[in-house]
mmCIF file of C-alpha atoms in Angstrom:
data_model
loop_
_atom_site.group_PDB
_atom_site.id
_atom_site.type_symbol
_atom_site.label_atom_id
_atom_site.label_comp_id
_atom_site.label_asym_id
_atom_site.label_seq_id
_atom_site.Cartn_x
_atom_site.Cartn_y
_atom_site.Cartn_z
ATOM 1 C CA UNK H 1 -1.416 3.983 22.405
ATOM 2 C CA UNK H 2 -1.866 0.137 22.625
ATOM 3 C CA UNK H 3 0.718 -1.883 20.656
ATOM 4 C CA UNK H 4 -0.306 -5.630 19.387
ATOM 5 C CA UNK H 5 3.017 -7.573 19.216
ATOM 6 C CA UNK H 6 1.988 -10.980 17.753
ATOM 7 C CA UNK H 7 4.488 -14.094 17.546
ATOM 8 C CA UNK H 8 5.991 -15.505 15.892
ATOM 9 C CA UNK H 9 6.176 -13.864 12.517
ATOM 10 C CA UNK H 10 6.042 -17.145 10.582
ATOM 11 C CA UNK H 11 4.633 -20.792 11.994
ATOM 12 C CA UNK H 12 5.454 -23.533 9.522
ATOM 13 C CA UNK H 13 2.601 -26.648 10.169
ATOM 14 C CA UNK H 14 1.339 -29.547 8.736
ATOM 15 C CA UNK H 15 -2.017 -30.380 8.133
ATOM 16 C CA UNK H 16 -3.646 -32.122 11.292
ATOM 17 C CA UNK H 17 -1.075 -30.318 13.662
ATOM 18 C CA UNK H 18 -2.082 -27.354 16.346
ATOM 19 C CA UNK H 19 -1.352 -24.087 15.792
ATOM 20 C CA UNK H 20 -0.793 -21.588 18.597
ATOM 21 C CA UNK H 21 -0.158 -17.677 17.985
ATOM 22 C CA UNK H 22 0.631 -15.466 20.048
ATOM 23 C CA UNK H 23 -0.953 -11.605 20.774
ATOM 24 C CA UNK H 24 0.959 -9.448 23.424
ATOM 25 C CA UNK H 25 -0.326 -6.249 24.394
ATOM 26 C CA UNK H 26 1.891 -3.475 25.591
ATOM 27 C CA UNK H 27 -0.336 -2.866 28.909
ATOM 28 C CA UNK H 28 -3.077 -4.640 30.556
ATOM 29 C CA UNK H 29 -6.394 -4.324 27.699
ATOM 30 C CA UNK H 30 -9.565 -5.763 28.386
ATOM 31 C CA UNK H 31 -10.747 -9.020 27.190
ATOM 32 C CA UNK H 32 -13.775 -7.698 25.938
ATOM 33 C CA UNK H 33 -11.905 -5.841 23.012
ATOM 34 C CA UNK H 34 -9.877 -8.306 21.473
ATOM 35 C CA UNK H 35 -10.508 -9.941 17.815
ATOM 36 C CA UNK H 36 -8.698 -11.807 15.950
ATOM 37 C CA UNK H 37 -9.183 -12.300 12.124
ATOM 38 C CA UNK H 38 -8.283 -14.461 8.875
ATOM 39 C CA UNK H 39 -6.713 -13.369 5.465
ATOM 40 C CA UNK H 40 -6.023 -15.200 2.872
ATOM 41 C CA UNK H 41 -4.124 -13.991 0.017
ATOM 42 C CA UNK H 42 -6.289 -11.510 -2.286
ATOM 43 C CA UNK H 43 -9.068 -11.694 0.002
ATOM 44 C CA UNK H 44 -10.452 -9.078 2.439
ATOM 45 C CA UNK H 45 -9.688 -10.275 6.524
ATOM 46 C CA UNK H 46 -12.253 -12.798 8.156
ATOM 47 C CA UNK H 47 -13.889 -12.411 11.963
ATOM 48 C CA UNK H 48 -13.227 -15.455 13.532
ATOM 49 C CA UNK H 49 -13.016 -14.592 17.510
ATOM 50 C CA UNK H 50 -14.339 -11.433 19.115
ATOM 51 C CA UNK H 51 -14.152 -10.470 22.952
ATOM 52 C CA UNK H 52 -11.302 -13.149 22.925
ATOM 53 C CA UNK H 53 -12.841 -15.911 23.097
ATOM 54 C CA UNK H 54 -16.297 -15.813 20.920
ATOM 55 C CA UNK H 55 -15.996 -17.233 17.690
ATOM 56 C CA UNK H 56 -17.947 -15.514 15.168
ATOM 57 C CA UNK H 57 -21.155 -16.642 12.821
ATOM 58 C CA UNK H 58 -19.609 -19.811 11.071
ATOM 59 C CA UNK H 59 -16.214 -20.252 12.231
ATOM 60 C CA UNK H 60 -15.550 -23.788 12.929
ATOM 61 C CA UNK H 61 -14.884 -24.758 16.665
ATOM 62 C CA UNK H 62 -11.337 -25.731 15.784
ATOM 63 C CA UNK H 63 -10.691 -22.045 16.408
ATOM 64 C CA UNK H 64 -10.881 -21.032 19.725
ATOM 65 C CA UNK H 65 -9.382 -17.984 22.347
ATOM 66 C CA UNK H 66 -8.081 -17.261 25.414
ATOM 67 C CA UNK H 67 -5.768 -15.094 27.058
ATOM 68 C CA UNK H 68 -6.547 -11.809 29.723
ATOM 69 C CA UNK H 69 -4.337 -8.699 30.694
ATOM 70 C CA UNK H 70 -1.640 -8.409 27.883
ATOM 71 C CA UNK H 71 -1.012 -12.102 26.997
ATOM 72 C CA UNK H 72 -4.134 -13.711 24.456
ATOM 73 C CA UNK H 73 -3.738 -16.743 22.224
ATOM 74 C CA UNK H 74 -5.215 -17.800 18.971
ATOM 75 C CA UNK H 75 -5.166 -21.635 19.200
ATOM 76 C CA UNK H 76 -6.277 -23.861 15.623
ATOM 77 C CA UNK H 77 -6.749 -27.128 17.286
ATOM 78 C CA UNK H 78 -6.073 -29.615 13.847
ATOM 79 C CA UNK H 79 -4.992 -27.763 10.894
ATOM 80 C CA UNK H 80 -7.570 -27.900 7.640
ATOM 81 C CA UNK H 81 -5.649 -26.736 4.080
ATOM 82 C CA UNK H 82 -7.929 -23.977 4.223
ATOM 83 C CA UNK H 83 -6.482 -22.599 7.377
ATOM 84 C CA UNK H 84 -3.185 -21.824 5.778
ATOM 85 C CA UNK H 85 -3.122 -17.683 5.905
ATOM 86 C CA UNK H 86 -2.388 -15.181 7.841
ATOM 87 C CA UNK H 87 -3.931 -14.028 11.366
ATOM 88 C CA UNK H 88 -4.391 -10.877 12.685
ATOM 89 C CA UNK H 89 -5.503 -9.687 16.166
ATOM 90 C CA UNK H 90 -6.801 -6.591 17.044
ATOM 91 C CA UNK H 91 -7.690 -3.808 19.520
ATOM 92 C CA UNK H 92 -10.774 -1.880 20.897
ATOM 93 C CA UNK H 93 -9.917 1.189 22.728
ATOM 94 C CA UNK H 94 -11.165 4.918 23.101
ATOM 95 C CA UNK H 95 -12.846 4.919 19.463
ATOM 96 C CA UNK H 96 -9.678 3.869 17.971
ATOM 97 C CA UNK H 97 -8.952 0.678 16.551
ATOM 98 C CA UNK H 98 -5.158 -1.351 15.986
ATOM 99 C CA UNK H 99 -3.816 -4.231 14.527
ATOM 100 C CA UNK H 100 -1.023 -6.658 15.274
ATOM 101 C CA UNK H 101 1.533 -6.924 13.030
ATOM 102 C CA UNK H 102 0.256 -11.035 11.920
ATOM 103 C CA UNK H 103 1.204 -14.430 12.055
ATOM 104 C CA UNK H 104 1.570 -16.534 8.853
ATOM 105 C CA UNK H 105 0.244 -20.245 9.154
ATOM 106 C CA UNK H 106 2.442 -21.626 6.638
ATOM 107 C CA UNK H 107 2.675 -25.914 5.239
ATOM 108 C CA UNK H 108 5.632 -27.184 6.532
ATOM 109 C CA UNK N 1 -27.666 -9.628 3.889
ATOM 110 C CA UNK N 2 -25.856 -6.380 4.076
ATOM 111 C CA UNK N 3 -22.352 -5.661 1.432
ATOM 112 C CA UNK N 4 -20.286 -3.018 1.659
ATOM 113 C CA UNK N 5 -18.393 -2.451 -1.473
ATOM 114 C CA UNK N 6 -15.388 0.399 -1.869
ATOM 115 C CA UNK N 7 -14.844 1.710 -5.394
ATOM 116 C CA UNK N 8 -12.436 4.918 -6.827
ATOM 117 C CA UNK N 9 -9.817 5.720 -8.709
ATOM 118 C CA UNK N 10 -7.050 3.252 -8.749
ATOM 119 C CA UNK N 11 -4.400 5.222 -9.700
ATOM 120 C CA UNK N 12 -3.083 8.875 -8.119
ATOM 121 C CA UNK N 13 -0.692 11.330 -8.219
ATOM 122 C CA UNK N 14 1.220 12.398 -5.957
ATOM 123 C CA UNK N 15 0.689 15.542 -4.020
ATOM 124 C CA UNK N 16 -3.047 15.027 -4.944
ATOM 125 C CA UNK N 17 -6.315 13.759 -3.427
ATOM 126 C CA UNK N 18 -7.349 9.750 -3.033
ATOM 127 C CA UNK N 19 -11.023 9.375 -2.709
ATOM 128 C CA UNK N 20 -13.009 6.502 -2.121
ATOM 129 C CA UNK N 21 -16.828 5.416 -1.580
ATOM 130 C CA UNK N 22 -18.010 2.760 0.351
ATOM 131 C CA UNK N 23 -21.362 1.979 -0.875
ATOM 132 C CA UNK N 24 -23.573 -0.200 1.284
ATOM 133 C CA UNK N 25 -26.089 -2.225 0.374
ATOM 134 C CA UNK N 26 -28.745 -4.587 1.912
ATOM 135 C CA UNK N 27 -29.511 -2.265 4.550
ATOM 136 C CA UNK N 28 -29.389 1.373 5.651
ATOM 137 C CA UNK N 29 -26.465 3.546 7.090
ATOM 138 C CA UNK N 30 -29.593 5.306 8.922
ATOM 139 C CA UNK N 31 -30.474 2.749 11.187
ATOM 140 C CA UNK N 32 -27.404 3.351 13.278
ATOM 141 C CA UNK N 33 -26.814 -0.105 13.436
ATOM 142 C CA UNK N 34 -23.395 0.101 12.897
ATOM 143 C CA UNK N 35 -20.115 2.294 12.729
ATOM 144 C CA UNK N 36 -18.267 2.055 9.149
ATOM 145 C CA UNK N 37 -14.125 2.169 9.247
ATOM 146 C CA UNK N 38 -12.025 2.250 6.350
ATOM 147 C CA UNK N 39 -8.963 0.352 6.715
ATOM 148 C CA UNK N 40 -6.014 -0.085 4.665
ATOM 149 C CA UNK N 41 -2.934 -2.234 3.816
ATOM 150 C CA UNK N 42 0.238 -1.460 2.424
ATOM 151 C CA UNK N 43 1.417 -4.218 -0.481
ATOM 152 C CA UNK N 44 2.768 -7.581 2.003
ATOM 153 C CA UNK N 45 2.152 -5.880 5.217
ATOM 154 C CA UNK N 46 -0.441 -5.653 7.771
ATOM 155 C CA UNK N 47 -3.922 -3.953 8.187
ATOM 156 C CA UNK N 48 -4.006 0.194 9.292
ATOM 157 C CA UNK N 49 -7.152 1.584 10.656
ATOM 158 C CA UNK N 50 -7.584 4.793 9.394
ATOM 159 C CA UNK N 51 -10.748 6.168 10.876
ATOM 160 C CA UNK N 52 -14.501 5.815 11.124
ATOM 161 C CA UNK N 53 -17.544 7.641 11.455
ATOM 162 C CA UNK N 54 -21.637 7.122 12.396
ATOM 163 C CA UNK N 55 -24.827 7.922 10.515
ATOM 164 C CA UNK N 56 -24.731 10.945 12.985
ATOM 165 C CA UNK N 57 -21.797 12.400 11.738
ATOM 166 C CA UNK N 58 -19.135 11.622 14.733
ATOM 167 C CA UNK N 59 -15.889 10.302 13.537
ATOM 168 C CA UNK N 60 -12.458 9.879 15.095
ATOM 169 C CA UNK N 61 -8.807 9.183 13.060
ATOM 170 C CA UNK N 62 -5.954 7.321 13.704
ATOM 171 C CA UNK N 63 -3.750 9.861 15.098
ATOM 172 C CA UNK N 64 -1.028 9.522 12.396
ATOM 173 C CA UNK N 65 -3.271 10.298 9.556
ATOM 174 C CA UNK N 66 -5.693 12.969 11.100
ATOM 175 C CA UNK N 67 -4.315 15.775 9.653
ATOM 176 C CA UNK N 68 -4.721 14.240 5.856
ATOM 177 C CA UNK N 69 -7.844 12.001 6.459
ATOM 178 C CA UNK N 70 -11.814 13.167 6.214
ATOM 179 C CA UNK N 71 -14.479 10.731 6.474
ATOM 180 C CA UNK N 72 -17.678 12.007 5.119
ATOM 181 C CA UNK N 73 -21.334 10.071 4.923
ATOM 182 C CA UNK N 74 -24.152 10.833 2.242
ATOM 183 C CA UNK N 75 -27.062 8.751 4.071
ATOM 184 C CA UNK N 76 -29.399 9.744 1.132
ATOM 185 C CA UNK N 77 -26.827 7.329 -1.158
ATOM 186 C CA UNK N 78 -26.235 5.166 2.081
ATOM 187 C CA UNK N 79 -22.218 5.738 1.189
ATOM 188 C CA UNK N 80 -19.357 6.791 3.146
ATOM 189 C CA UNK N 81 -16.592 8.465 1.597
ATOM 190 C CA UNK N 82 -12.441 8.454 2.280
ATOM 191 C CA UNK N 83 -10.376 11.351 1.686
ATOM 192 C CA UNK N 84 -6.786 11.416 1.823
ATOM 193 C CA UNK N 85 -4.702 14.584 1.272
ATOM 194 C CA UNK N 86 -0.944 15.193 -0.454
ATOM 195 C CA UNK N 87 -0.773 11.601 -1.071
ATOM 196 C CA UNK N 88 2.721 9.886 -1.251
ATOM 197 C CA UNK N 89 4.257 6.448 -2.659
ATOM 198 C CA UNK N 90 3.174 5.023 0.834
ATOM 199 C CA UNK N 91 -0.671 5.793 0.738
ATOM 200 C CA UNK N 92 -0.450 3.290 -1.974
ATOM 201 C CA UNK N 93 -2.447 0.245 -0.309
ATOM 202 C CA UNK N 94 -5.481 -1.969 -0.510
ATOM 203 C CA UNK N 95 -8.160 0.177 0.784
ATOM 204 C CA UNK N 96 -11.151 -1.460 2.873
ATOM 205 C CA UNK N 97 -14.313 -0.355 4.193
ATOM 206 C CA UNK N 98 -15.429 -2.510 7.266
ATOM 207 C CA UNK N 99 -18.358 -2.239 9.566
ATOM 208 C CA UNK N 100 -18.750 -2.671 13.473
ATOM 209 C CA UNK N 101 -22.320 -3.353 15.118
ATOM 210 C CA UNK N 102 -23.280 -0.944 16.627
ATOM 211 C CA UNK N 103 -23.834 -2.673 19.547
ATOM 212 C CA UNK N 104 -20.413 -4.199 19.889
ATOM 213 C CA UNK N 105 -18.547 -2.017 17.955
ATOM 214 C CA UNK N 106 -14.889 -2.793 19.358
ATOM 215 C CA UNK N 107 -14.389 -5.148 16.304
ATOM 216 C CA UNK N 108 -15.131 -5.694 12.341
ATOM 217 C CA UNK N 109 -17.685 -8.103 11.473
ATOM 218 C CA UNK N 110 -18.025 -7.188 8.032
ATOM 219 C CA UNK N 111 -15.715 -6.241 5.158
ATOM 220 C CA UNK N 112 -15.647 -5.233 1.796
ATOM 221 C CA UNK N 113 -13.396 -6.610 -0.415
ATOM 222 C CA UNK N 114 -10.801 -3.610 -0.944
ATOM 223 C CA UNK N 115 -9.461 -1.380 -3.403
ATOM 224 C CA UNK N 116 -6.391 -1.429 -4.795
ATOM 225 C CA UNK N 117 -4.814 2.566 -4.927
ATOM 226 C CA UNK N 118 -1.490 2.942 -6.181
ATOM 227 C CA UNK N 119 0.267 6.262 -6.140
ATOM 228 C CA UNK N 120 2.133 7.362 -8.821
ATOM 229 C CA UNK N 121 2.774 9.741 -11.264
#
């Protein structure tokens, strides 16, 4: 089984400033099957990238994706007030599906 | 402009049965455009996929809930159902149902907006 280990647990930003978070895979996954998602409090997670580095129907381009093997990044390139929540990424493998743990975007 | 929507009890005992339906509207479970998962989230923690199934019938669990979990589908009511055996305080969570295209099914493109179950007695 696949573990997601995403870092760090808490980023503390300002408005305007880049956010970068971290997804670590315990072995090599493929590119292909890796998501990453919104949630903001009370509210049901978002698709924002898909196959790393897609960004889904309506996210803004500020989001973007990268990574390959174990190592993919979730990078916000000026932060909006609305991007203040928490981020998830997530796994594709042999009809199973898992999470990472998630990264808080928090105001500094 | 499909919705999925979960509904249920929200409150359980322990030792008993949760059950859930995920009712989908805005277009049909039959069309095998997609796979439904229901997904769930423990109060301030992170998301746990639980299992999914096709209009066909196929399914698969997470491992660590298999022996407690069935997911059922009633294509005639274009729902598909969650049951969770000998529930304890910790199946108390938000409770999602989510869909994957069919097509690209390795992630969730479409959620419904949870229910809260909490199990108590």
């Amino acid at each position: 089984e696949i573990v997601l280990t995403q870092s760090p647990g808490t980023l503390s930003l300002s408005p305007g400033e880049r956010a970068t978070l971290s997804c670590r895979a315990s072995q090599s996954v493929s590119s292909s099957y890796l998501a990453w998602y919104q949630q903001k409090p009370g509210q049901a997670p978002r698709l924002l990238i898909y196959t790393s580095s897609t960004r889904a129907t309506g996210i803004p381009d500020r989001f973007s994706g990268s990574g390959s093997g174990t190592d993919f990044t979730l990078t916000i390139s000026r932060l909006e007030p609305e991007d203040f929540a928490v981020y998830y990424c997530q796994h594709y493998g042999s009809l199973s599906w898992t999470f990472g743990q998630g990264t808080k975007v928090e105001i500094k | 402009q499909v919705q999925l929507q979960e509904s249920g009890p929200g409150l359980v005992k322990p030792s008993q049965t949760l059950s859930l339906t995920c009712t989908v509207s805005g277009g049909s479970i039959s069309s095998g455009g997609y796979y439904l998962s229901w997904i769930r989230q423990h109060p301030g923690e992170g998301l746990e996929w639980i299992g999914y199934i096709y209009y066909s019938g196929s399914t698969n669990y997470n491992p660590s809930l298999k022996n407690r979990v069935t997911i059922s589908v009633d294509t005639s009511k274009n729902q598909v159902s969650l049951k969770v055996n000998s529930v304890t305080a910790a199946d108390t969570a938000v409770y999602y149902c989510a869909s994957s295209p069919a097509a690209n099914y390795w992630f969730f493109d479409l959620w419904g907006r949870g229910s809260l179950v909490t199990v108590s007695s």
